[in-house]
PDB file of C-alpha atoms in Angstrom:
ATOM      1  CA  MET A   1      34.687 177.757 125.058  1.00  0.00           C
ATOM      2  CA  LYS A   2      31.492 175.814 124.554  1.00  0.00           C
ATOM      3  CA  ASN A   3      32.773 174.397 121.286  1.00  0.00           C
ATOM      4  CA  ASN A   4      35.961 173.185 122.995  1.00  0.00           C
ATOM      5  CA  LYS A   5      33.923 171.452 125.682  1.00  0.00           C
ATOM      6  CA  LEU A   6      31.758 169.799 123.068  1.00  0.00           C
ATOM      7  CA  LEU A   7      34.861 168.462 121.310  1.00  0.00           C
ATOM      8  CA  GLN A   8      36.200 166.938 124.541  1.00  0.00           C
ATOM      9  CA  ILE A   9      35.367 163.244 124.833  1.00  0.00           C
ATOM     10  CA  PRO A  10      35.322 161.628 128.303  1.00  0.00           C
ATOM     11  CA  PRO A  11      38.314 159.282 128.831  1.00  0.00           C
ATOM     12  CA  LEU A  12      36.447 155.951 128.855  1.00  0.00           C
ATOM     13  CA  PRO A  13      34.580 156.524 125.562  1.00  0.00           C
ATOM     14  CA  ALA A  14      37.805 157.970 124.092  1.00  0.00           C
ATOM     15  CA  VAL A  15      39.762 154.768 124.810  1.00  0.00           C
ATOM     16  CA  LEU A  16      36.970 152.545 123.519  1.00  0.00           C
ATOM     17  CA  LEU A  17      36.644 154.623 120.340  1.00  0.00           C
ATOM     18  CA  ALA A  18      40.421 154.454 119.865  1.00  0.00           C
ATOM     19  CA  ILE A  19      40.360 150.654 120.149  1.00  0.00           C
ATOM     20  CA  ILE A  20      37.461 150.375 117.706  1.00  0.00           C
ATOM     21  CA  SER A  21      39.219 152.759 115.323  1.00  0.00           C
ATOM     22  CA  VAL A  22      42.461 150.729 115.322  1.00  0.00           C
ATOM     23  CA  GLN A  23      40.745 147.387 114.792  1.00  0.00           C
ATOM     24  CA  ALA A  24      38.380 148.740 112.143  1.00  0.00           C
ATOM     25  CA  GLY A  25      41.488 150.077 110.414  1.00  0.00           C
ATOM     26  CA  ALA A  26      43.102 146.640 110.613  1.00  0.00           C
ATOM     27  CA  ALA A  27      39.969 145.130 109.051  1.00  0.00           C
ATOM     28  CA  ILE A  28      40.151 147.677 106.204  1.00  0.00           C
ATOM     29  CA  ALA A  29      43.831 146.842 105.778  1.00  0.00           C
ATOM     30  CA  LYS A  30      43.088 143.144 105.449  1.00  0.00           C
ATOM     31  CA  GLY A  31      40.410 143.992 102.906  1.00  0.00           C
ATOM     32  CA  LEU A  32      43.118 145.662 100.801  1.00  0.00           C
ATOM     33  CA  PHE A  33      45.432 142.632 100.838  1.00  0.00           C
ATOM     34  CA  PRO A  34      43.847 140.836  97.847  1.00  0.00           C
ATOM     35  CA  ALA A  35      44.332 143.935  95.689  1.00  0.00           C
ATOM     36  CA  ILE A  36      47.739 145.298  96.724  1.00  0.00           C
ATOM     37  CA  GLY A  37      49.171 142.870  99.310  1.00  0.00           C
ATOM     38  CA  PRO A  38      50.226 143.426 102.950  1.00  0.00           C
ATOM     39  CA  ALA A  39      53.535 145.212 102.189  1.00  0.00           C
ATOM     40  CA  SER A  40      51.944 147.844  99.953  1.00  0.00           C
ATOM     41  CA  THR A  41      49.037 148.204 102.399  1.00  0.00           C
ATOM     42  CA  ALA A  42      51.490 148.828 105.251  1.00  0.00           C
ATOM     43  CA  SER A  43      53.368 151.326 103.078  1.00  0.00           C
ATOM     44  CA  LEU A  44      50.155 153.155 102.206  1.00  0.00           C
ATOM     45  CA  ARG A  45      49.004 153.249 105.810  1.00  0.00           C
ATOM     46  CA  ILE A  46      52.328 154.385 107.285  1.00  0.00           C
ATOM     47  CA  GLY A  47      53.190 156.818 104.502  1.00  0.00           C
ATOM     48  CA  LEU A  48      49.819 158.590 104.591  1.00  0.00           C
ATOM     49  CA  SER A  49      49.843 158.547 108.407  1.00  0.00           C
ATOM     50  CA  ALA A  50      53.244 160.238 108.341  1.00  0.00           C
ATOM     51  CA  VAL A  51      51.904 163.002 106.083  1.00  0.00           C
ATOM     52  CA  ILE A  52      48.798 163.508 108.262  1.00  0.00           C
ATOM     53  CA  LEU A  53      50.745 163.593 111.532  1.00  0.00           C
ATOM     54  CA  LEU A  54      53.465 165.874 110.169  1.00  0.00           C
ATOM     55  CA  ILE A  55      50.842 168.358 108.971  1.00  0.00           C
ATOM     56  CA  ALA A  56      48.903 168.110 112.243  1.00  0.00           C
ATOM     57  CA  ASN A  57      51.860 168.368 114.645  1.00  0.00           C
ATOM     58  CA  ARG A  58      54.376 170.330 112.531  1.00  0.00           C
ATOM     59  CA  PRO A  59      57.517 169.282 114.444  1.00  0.00           C
ATOM     60  CA  ASP A  60      60.511 171.591 114.016  1.00  0.00           C
ATOM     61  CA  LEU A  61      63.102 169.168 112.614  1.00  0.00           C
ATOM     62  CA  ARG A  62      65.849 171.783 112.825  1.00  0.00           C
ATOM     63  CA  LYS A  63      65.658 171.841 116.611  1.00  0.00           C
ATOM     64  CA  LEU A  64      66.155 168.093 117.104  1.00  0.00           C
ATOM     65  CA  THR A  65      69.430 167.149 118.773  1.00  0.00           C
ATOM     66  CA  LYS A  66      71.698 164.284 117.702  1.00  0.00           C
ATOM     67  CA  ILE A  67      70.465 162.213 120.660  1.00  0.00           C
ATOM     68  CA  GLN A  68      66.840 162.853 119.701  1.00  0.00           C
ATOM     69  CA  TRP A  69      67.470 161.923 116.055  1.00  0.00           C
ATOM     70  CA  LYS A  70      69.062 158.605 117.078  1.00  0.00           C
ATOM     71  CA  ALA A  71      66.263 157.795 119.506  1.00  0.00           C
ATOM     72  CA  VAL A  72      63.430 158.696 117.134  1.00  0.00           C
ATOM     73  CA  ALA A  73      65.064 156.843 114.228  1.00  0.00           C
ATOM     74  CA  LEU A  74      65.201 153.571 116.179  1.00  0.00           C
ATOM     75  CA  TYR A  75      61.675 154.169 117.480  1.00  0.00           C
ATOM     76  CA  GLY A  76      60.373 154.718 113.949  1.00  0.00           C
ATOM     77  CA  LEU A  77      62.173 151.704 112.466  1.00  0.00           C
ATOM     78  CA  VAL A  78      60.690 149.436 115.133  1.00  0.00           C
ATOM     79  CA  LEU A  79      57.259 150.976 114.542  1.00  0.00           C
ATOM     80  CA  GLY A  80      57.517 150.310 110.807  1.00  0.00           C
ATOM     81  CA  ALA A  81      58.748 146.745 111.217  1.00  0.00           C
ATOM     82  CA  MET A  82      56.012 145.989 113.755  1.00  0.00           C
ATOM     83  CA  ASN A  83      53.249 147.123 111.404  1.00  0.00           C
ATOM     84  CA  LEU A  84      54.688 145.404 108.333  1.00  0.00           C
ATOM     85  CA  ILE A  85      55.159 142.060 110.092  1.00  0.00           C
ATOM     86  CA  PHE A  86      51.736 142.250 111.730  1.00  0.00           C
ATOM     87  CA  TYR A  87      50.071 142.799 108.352  1.00  0.00           C
ATOM     88  CA  MET A  88      52.010 139.843 106.954  1.00  0.00           C
ATOM     89  CA  ALA A  89      50.704 137.782 109.890  1.00  0.00           C
ATOM     90  CA  ILE A  90      47.011 138.649 109.531  1.00  0.00           C
ATOM     91  CA  LYS A  91      47.172 137.827 105.849  1.00  0.00           C
ATOM     92  CA  ARG A  92      47.674 134.214 106.964  1.00  0.00           C
ATOM     93  CA  ILE A  93      45.592 134.028 110.158  1.00  0.00           C
ATOM     94  CA  PRO A  94      42.325 135.652 111.370  1.00  0.00           C
ATOM     95  CA  LEU A  95      42.571 139.246 112.606  1.00  0.00           C
ATOM     96  CA  ALA A  96      41.443 138.414 116.152  1.00  0.00           C
ATOM     97  CA  LEU A  97      44.044 135.687 116.569  1.00  0.00           C
ATOM     98  CA  GLY A  98      46.768 137.909 115.122  1.00  0.00           C
ATOM     99  CA  VAL A  99      45.951 140.628 117.670  1.00  0.00           C
ATOM    100  CA  THR A 100      45.743 138.027 120.449  1.00  0.00           C
ATOM    101  CA  LEU A 101      49.170 136.590 119.668  1.00  0.00           C
ATOM    102  CA  GLU A 102      50.646 140.074 119.275  1.00  0.00           C
ATOM    103  CA  PHE A 103      49.467 140.913 122.800  1.00  0.00           C
ATOM    104  CA  ILE A 104      51.890 138.347 124.218  1.00  0.00           C
ATOM    105  CA  GLY A 105      54.749 140.836 123.751  1.00  0.00           C
ATOM    106  CA  PRO A 106      53.322 143.595 125.981  1.00  0.00           C
ATOM    107  CA  LEU A 107      52.128 140.939 128.436  1.00  0.00           C
ATOM    108  CA  LEU A 108      55.623 139.526 128.903  1.00  0.00           C
ATOM    109  CA  LEU A 109      56.963 143.050 129.179  1.00  0.00           C
ATOM    110  CA  ALA A 110      54.499 143.790 131.986  1.00  0.00           C
ATOM    111  CA  VAL A 111      55.685 140.853 134.097  1.00  0.00           C
ATOM    112  CA  ILE A 112      59.397 140.847 133.238  1.00  0.00           C
ATOM    113  CA  ASN A 113      61.682 140.757 136.267  1.00  0.00           C
ATOM    114  CA  SER A 114      58.643 140.200 138.467  1.00  0.00           C
ATOM    115  CA  LYS A 115      58.941 138.081 141.586  1.00  0.00           C
ATOM    116  CA  LYS A 116      55.206 137.832 142.203  1.00  0.00           C
ATOM    117  CA  MET A 117      53.690 134.388 141.777  1.00  0.00           C
ATOM    118  CA  MET A 118      50.483 135.994 140.503  1.00  0.00           C
ATOM    119  CA  ASP A 119      52.340 137.486 137.535  1.00  0.00           C
ATOM    120  CA  TYR A 120      53.646 134.059 136.534  1.00  0.00           C
ATOM    121  CA  LEU A 121      50.045 132.859 136.627  1.00  0.00           C
ATOM    122  CA  TRP A 122      49.137 135.432 133.972  1.00  0.00           C
ATOM    123  CA  VAL A 123      51.954 134.163 131.737  1.00  0.00           C
ATOM    124  CA  LEU A 124      50.745 130.578 132.157  1.00  0.00           C
ATOM    125  CA  LEU A 125      47.194 131.671 131.367  1.00  0.00           C
ATOM    126  CA  ALA A 126      48.370 133.389 128.177  1.00  0.00           C
ATOM    127  CA  ALA A 127      50.486 130.344 127.293  1.00  0.00           C
ATOM    128  CA  ALA A 128      47.386 128.173 127.658  1.00  0.00           C
ATOM    129  CA  GLY A 129      45.594 130.524 125.285  1.00  0.00           C
ATOM    130  CA  ILE A 130      48.381 130.174 122.714  1.00  0.00           C
ATOM    131  CA  ALA A 131      48.384 126.388 123.126  1.00  0.00           C
ATOM    132  CA  LEU A 132      44.690 126.302 122.226  1.00  0.00           C
ATOM    133  CA  ILE A 133      45.329 127.889 118.823  1.00  0.00           C
ATOM    134  CA  ALA A 134      48.792 126.498 118.097  1.00  0.00           C
ATOM    135  CA  PRO A 135      49.022 124.702 114.716  1.00  0.00           C
ATOM    136  CA  TRP A 136      49.582 121.257 116.194  1.00  0.00           C
ATOM    137  CA  SER A 137      48.242 119.563 113.090  1.00  0.00           C
ATOM    138  CA  GLU A 138      47.958 120.230 109.359  1.00  0.00           C
ATOM    139  CA  LYS A 139      44.425 121.500 109.961  1.00  0.00           C
ATOM    140  CA  GLY A 140      45.624 124.071 112.498  1.00  0.00           C
ATOM    141  CA  LEU A 141      46.534 127.681 111.943  1.00  0.00           C
ATOM    142  CA  ASP A 142      49.220 128.717 109.486  1.00  0.00           C
ATOM    143  CA  LEU A 143      52.514 128.267 111.390  1.00  0.00           C
ATOM    144  CA  ILE A 144      54.253 131.146 109.602  1.00  0.00           C
ATOM    145  CA  GLY A 145      51.330 133.445 110.424  1.00  0.00           C
ATOM    146  CA  VAL A 146      51.543 132.485 114.107  1.00  0.00           C
ATOM    147  CA  ILE A 147      55.302 133.094 114.216  1.00  0.00           C
ATOM    148  CA  LEU A 148      54.961 136.453 112.451  1.00  0.00           C
ATOM    149  CA  ALA A 149      52.278 137.572 114.939  1.00  0.00           C
ATOM    150  CA  LEU A 150      54.536 136.612 117.856  1.00  0.00           C
ATOM    151  CA  VAL A 151      57.465 138.497 116.276  1.00  0.00           C
ATOM    152  CA  ALA A 152      55.174 141.531 115.897  1.00  0.00           C
ATOM    153  CA  GLY A 153      54.371 141.155 119.590  1.00  0.00           C
ATOM    154  CA  GLY A 154      58.071 141.215 120.436  1.00  0.00           C
ATOM    155  CA  LEU A 155      58.473 144.366 118.356  1.00  0.00           C
ATOM    156  CA  TRP A 156      55.453 145.879 120.118  1.00  0.00           C
ATOM    157  CA  ALA A 157      57.146 145.309 123.487  1.00  0.00           C
ATOM    158  CA  THR A 158      60.312 146.941 122.115  1.00  0.00           C
ATOM    159  CA  TYR A 159      58.227 149.838 120.785  1.00  0.00           C
ATOM    160  CA  ILE A 160      56.716 150.366 124.249  1.00  0.00           C
ATOM    161  CA  VAL A 161      60.160 150.470 125.894  1.00  0.00           C
ATOM    162  CA  LEU A 162      61.524 152.857 123.255  1.00  0.00           C
ATOM    163  CA  GLY A 163      58.393 154.988 123.479  1.00  0.00           C
ATOM    164  CA  GLY A 164      58.832 155.322 127.230  1.00  0.00           C
ATOM    165  CA  ARG A 165      62.430 156.433 126.794  1.00  0.00           C
ATOM    166  CA  ILE A 166      61.772 158.861 123.968  1.00  0.00           C
ATOM    167  CA  SER A 167      58.884 160.467 125.867  1.00  0.00           C
ATOM    168  CA  LYS A 168      61.490 161.798 128.305  1.00  0.00           C
ATOM    169  CA  ILE A 169      63.385 163.716 125.616  1.00  0.00           C
ATOM    170  CA  MET A 170      60.675 164.621 123.059  1.00  0.00           C
ATOM    171  CA  LYS A 171      57.029 165.639 122.916  1.00  0.00           C
ATOM    172  CA  GLY A 172      54.737 162.709 122.136  1.00  0.00           C
ATOM    173  CA  GLY A 173      53.307 164.277 118.980  1.00  0.00           C
ATOM    174  CA  ASP A 174      56.743 165.168 117.641  1.00  0.00           C
ATOM    175  CA  ALA A 175      58.145 161.698 118.390  1.00  0.00           C
ATOM    176  CA  VAL A 176      55.344 159.881 116.572  1.00  0.00           C
ATOM    177  CA  SER A 177      55.366 162.297 113.624  1.00  0.00           C
ATOM    178  CA  VAL A 178      59.131 162.100 113.067  1.00  0.00           C
ATOM    179  CA  GLY A 179      59.184 158.393 113.884  1.00  0.00           C
ATOM    180  CA  MET A 180      56.670 157.825 111.091  1.00  0.00           C
ATOM    181  CA  ILE A 181      59.190 159.256 108.615  1.00  0.00           C
ATOM    182  CA  PHE A 182      61.667 156.501 109.472  1.00  0.00           C
ATOM    183  CA  ALA A 183      58.889 153.895 109.522  1.00  0.00           C
ATOM    184  CA  THR A 184      57.964 155.001 105.998  1.00  0.00           C
ATOM    185  CA  LEU A 185      61.582 154.783 104.813  1.00  0.00           C
ATOM    186  CA  LEU A 186      61.749 151.200 106.091  1.00  0.00           C
ATOM    187  CA  VAL A 187      58.418 149.904 104.818  1.00  0.00           C
ATOM    188  CA  VAL A 188      57.930 151.621 101.433  1.00  0.00           C
ATOM    189  CA  PRO A 189      60.769 149.690  99.688  1.00  0.00           C
ATOM    190  CA  PHE A 190      58.969 146.453 100.600  1.00  0.00           C
ATOM    191  CA  GLY A 191      55.739 147.868  99.197  1.00  0.00           C
ATOM    192  CA  ILE A 192      57.454 148.844  95.947  1.00  0.00           C
ATOM    193  CA  ALA A 193      59.184 145.464  95.659  1.00  0.00           C
ATOM    194  CA  SER A 194      55.887 143.630  96.124  1.00  0.00           C
ATOM    195  CA  GLY A 195      54.414 145.350  93.060  1.00  0.00           C
ATOM    196  CA  GLY A 196      51.161 146.156  94.824  1.00  0.00           C
ATOM    197  CA  PHE A 197      51.264 149.869  94.042  1.00  0.00           C
ATOM    198  CA  GLY A 198      50.701 149.046  90.372  1.00  0.00           C
ATOM    199  CA  ASN A 199      47.158 147.955  91.256  1.00  0.00           C
ATOM    200  CA  LEU A 200      46.218 151.163  93.045  1.00  0.00           C
ATOM    201  CA  THR A 201      43.008 152.888  91.954  1.00  0.00           C
ATOM    202  CA  PRO A 202      41.402 156.094  93.277  1.00  0.00           C
ATOM    203  CA  GLY A 203      39.026 153.942  95.323  1.00  0.00           C
ATOM    204  CA  LEU A 204      41.833 151.927  96.881  1.00  0.00           C
ATOM    205  CA  LEU A 205      43.782 155.111  97.597  1.00  0.00           C
ATOM    206  CA  LEU A 206      40.723 156.492  99.384  1.00  0.00           C
ATOM    207  CA  MET A 207      40.562 153.311 101.461  1.00  0.00           C
ATOM    208  CA  GLY A 208      44.246 153.809 102.242  1.00  0.00           C
ATOM    209  CA  ALA A 209      43.515 157.324 103.495  1.00  0.00           C
ATOM    210  CA  ALA A 210      40.712 155.964 105.692  1.00  0.00           C
ATOM    211  CA  LEU A 211      43.124 153.300 106.948  1.00  0.00           C
ATOM    212  CA  ALA A 212      45.708 155.950 107.870  1.00  0.00           C
ATOM    213  CA  LEU A 213      43.123 157.995 109.751  1.00  0.00           C
ATOM    214  CA  LEU A 214      41.586 155.042 111.585  1.00  0.00           C
ATOM    215  CA  SER A 215      44.864 153.322 112.426  1.00  0.00           C
ATOM    216  CA  SER A 216      47.002 156.323 113.399  1.00  0.00           C
ATOM    217  CA  ALA A 217      45.665 159.875 113.413  1.00  0.00           C
ATOM    218  CA  ILE A 218      42.298 159.286 115.123  1.00  0.00           C
ATOM    219  CA  PRO A 219      43.352 156.719 117.780  1.00  0.00           C
ATOM    220  CA  PHE A 220      46.529 158.645 118.628  1.00  0.00           C
ATOM    221  CA  THR A 221      44.500 161.807 119.283  1.00  0.00           C
ATOM    222  CA  LEU A 222      41.908 159.919 121.335  1.00  0.00           C
ATOM    223  CA  GLU A 223      44.543 158.054 123.356  1.00  0.00           C
ATOM    224  CA  MET A 224      46.470 161.234 124.169  1.00  0.00           C
ATOM    225  CA  SER A 225      43.205 162.842 125.310  1.00  0.00           C
ATOM    226  CA  ALA A 226      42.335 159.838 127.493  1.00  0.00           C
ATOM    227  CA  LEU A 227      45.800 159.573 129.035  1.00  0.00           C
ATOM    228  CA  SER A 228      45.583 163.193 130.158  1.00  0.00           C
ATOM    229  CA  GLN A 229      42.388 162.373 132.075  1.00  0.00           C
ATOM    230  CA  MET A 230      42.923 158.867 133.515  1.00  0.00           C
ATOM    231  CA  PRO A 231      45.695 156.824 135.202  1.00  0.00           C
ATOM    232  CA  ALA A 232      48.036 154.977 132.823  1.00  0.00           C
ATOM    233  CA  ARG A 233      47.212 151.648 134.491  1.00  0.00           C
ATOM    234  CA  THR A 234      43.474 152.096 133.900  1.00  0.00           C
ATOM    235  CA  PHE A 235      44.255 152.945 130.288  1.00  0.00           C
ATOM    236  CA  SER A 236      46.353 149.769 129.921  1.00  0.00           C
ATOM    237  CA  ILE A 237      43.609 147.589 131.385  1.00  0.00           C
ATOM    238  CA  LEU A 238      41.096 149.006 128.897  1.00  0.00           C
ATOM    239  CA  MET A 239      43.546 148.376 126.044  1.00  0.00           C
ATOM    240  CA  SER A 240      43.389 144.676 126.954  1.00  0.00           C
ATOM    241  CA  LEU A 241      40.001 144.660 125.243  1.00  0.00           C
ATOM    242  CA  GLU A 242      41.672 144.967 121.826  1.00  0.00           C
ATOM    243  CA  PRO A 243      41.572 141.215 121.002  1.00  0.00           C
ATOM    244  CA  ALA A 244      37.832 141.144 121.748  1.00  0.00           C
ATOM    245  CA  VAL A 245      37.183 144.178 119.543  1.00  0.00           C
ATOM    246  CA  ALA A 246      39.384 142.613 116.856  1.00  0.00           C
ATOM    247  CA  ALA A 247      37.221 139.484 116.996  1.00  0.00           C
ATOM    248  CA  LEU A 248      34.079 141.601 116.588  1.00  0.00           C
ATOM    249  CA  CYS A 249      35.573 143.590 113.685  1.00  0.00           C
ATOM    250  CA  GLY A 250      36.710 140.333 112.097  1.00  0.00           C
ATOM    251  CA  ILE A 251      33.145 139.052 112.174  1.00  0.00           C
ATOM    252  CA  VAL A 252      31.469 142.279 111.008  1.00  0.00           C
ATOM    253  CA  PHE A 253      33.918 143.399 108.305  1.00  0.00           C
ATOM    254  CA  LEU A 254      35.732 140.223 107.253  1.00  0.00           C
ATOM    255  CA  HIS A 255      33.236 137.456 108.117  1.00  0.00           C
ATOM    256  CA  GLU A 256      35.958 135.687 110.117  1.00  0.00           C
ATOM    257  CA  HIS A 257      34.189 133.380 112.546  1.00  0.00           C
ATOM    258  CA  LEU A 258      36.425 131.614 115.059  1.00  0.00           C
ATOM    259  CA  SER A 259      36.009 128.208 116.655  1.00  0.00           C
ATOM    260  CA  PHE A 260      35.067 127.813 120.321  1.00  0.00           C
ATOM    261  CA  LEU A 261      38.680 127.085 121.294  1.00  0.00           C
ATOM    262  CA  GLU A 262      39.895 130.131 119.391  1.00  0.00           C
ATOM    263  CA  TYR A 263      37.398 132.383 121.166  1.00  0.00           C
ATOM    264  CA  LEU A 264      38.494 130.801 124.456  1.00  0.00           C
ATOM    265  CA  SER A 265      42.100 131.593 123.552  1.00  0.00           C
ATOM    266  CA  VAL A 266      41.202 135.250 122.957  1.00  0.00           C
ATOM    267  CA  ALA A 267      39.407 135.374 126.330  1.00  0.00           C
ATOM    268  CA  LEU A 268      42.381 133.857 128.184  1.00  0.00           C
ATOM    269  CA  VAL A 269      44.829 136.358 126.723  1.00  0.00           C
ATOM    270  CA  ILE A 270      42.485 139.269 127.552  1.00  0.00           C
ATOM    271  CA  ILE A 271      42.239 138.082 131.175  1.00  0.00           C
ATOM    272  CA  ALA A 272      46.010 137.544 131.356  1.00  0.00           C
ATOM    273  CA  SER A 273      46.782 140.972 129.902  1.00  0.00           C
ATOM    274  CA  ALA A 274      44.344 142.804 132.184  1.00  0.00           C
ATOM    275  CA  GLY A 275      45.511 140.808 135.200  1.00  0.00           C
ATOM    276  CA  ALA A 276      49.186 141.461 134.484  1.00  0.00           C
ATOM    277  CA  THR A 277      48.479 145.177 134.167  1.00  0.00           C
ATOM    278  CA  ILE A 278      46.659 145.245 137.508  1.00  0.00           C
ATOM    279  CA  THR A 279      49.308 143.342 139.447  1.00  0.00           C
ATOM    280  CA  SER A 280      52.489 144.526 137.707  1.00  0.00           C
ATOM    281  CA  LYS A 281      54.997 146.861 139.344  1.00  0.00           C
ATOM    282  CA  LYS A 282      54.299 150.552 139.129  1.00  0.00           C
ATOM    283  CA  GLU A 283      57.901 151.295 138.228  1.00  0.00           C
ATOM    284  CA  THR A 284      58.547 152.052 134.574  1.00  0.00           C
ATOM    285  CA  LEU A 285      60.810 149.747 132.641  1.00  0.00           C
TER     286      LEU A 285
END
């Protein structure tokens, strides 16, 4: 019993460690881009994550119903597309800005159908943040990278909706594990077509395994532990810190230093995301 207690991490540190793990994983992923490219990196991350999660959770595929298969297939395809497009985005723009732009999707989801003036304020605040980093001139950010990050944000919002629905018909661990199979089936062909796998070495494969652990297995376990010990809204507010942690990881691991306006943009989106979470309706979408 003592060992079990020692392994339990309090909810606040668990969420913070999960955020750090995800963003450190994203930094590792970007470090792999020059060698194997974003498509092969996404394939490596998702494929290895699928293997790890399937071994850890051991879902009984024979017991899945037709409705569950359809739901988890769509969930997994969206998950795969979201990760692939996000990696394509951060190849072109700094990690922190990619995460910031991606957050617009969940933010809009949080305030959709809202009639509160305060919620519209959060959208305007986030829009101001985007305006600060929009590629208005040739010296601005890569336009394609910005668009890809916003598309990834839209897919993230879709993933959240699908995740909420599938949680009602499947266990969380089973849904993610099986969903990763479909994510792998979607992404791996892009990785093969890109030719990046031809450059794999044992060292790069080891980095891929670390990426899979940091980006999926470890944060998923920590998040599930935290959610069982704290309100979902508190969890969501803490998750709003992701752009800030991404900025820190970008500096430490990738030497990506942002301009003052870009840091201000990150801060505005963090405030908007946390504010929207606090004031949004309690009803599930």
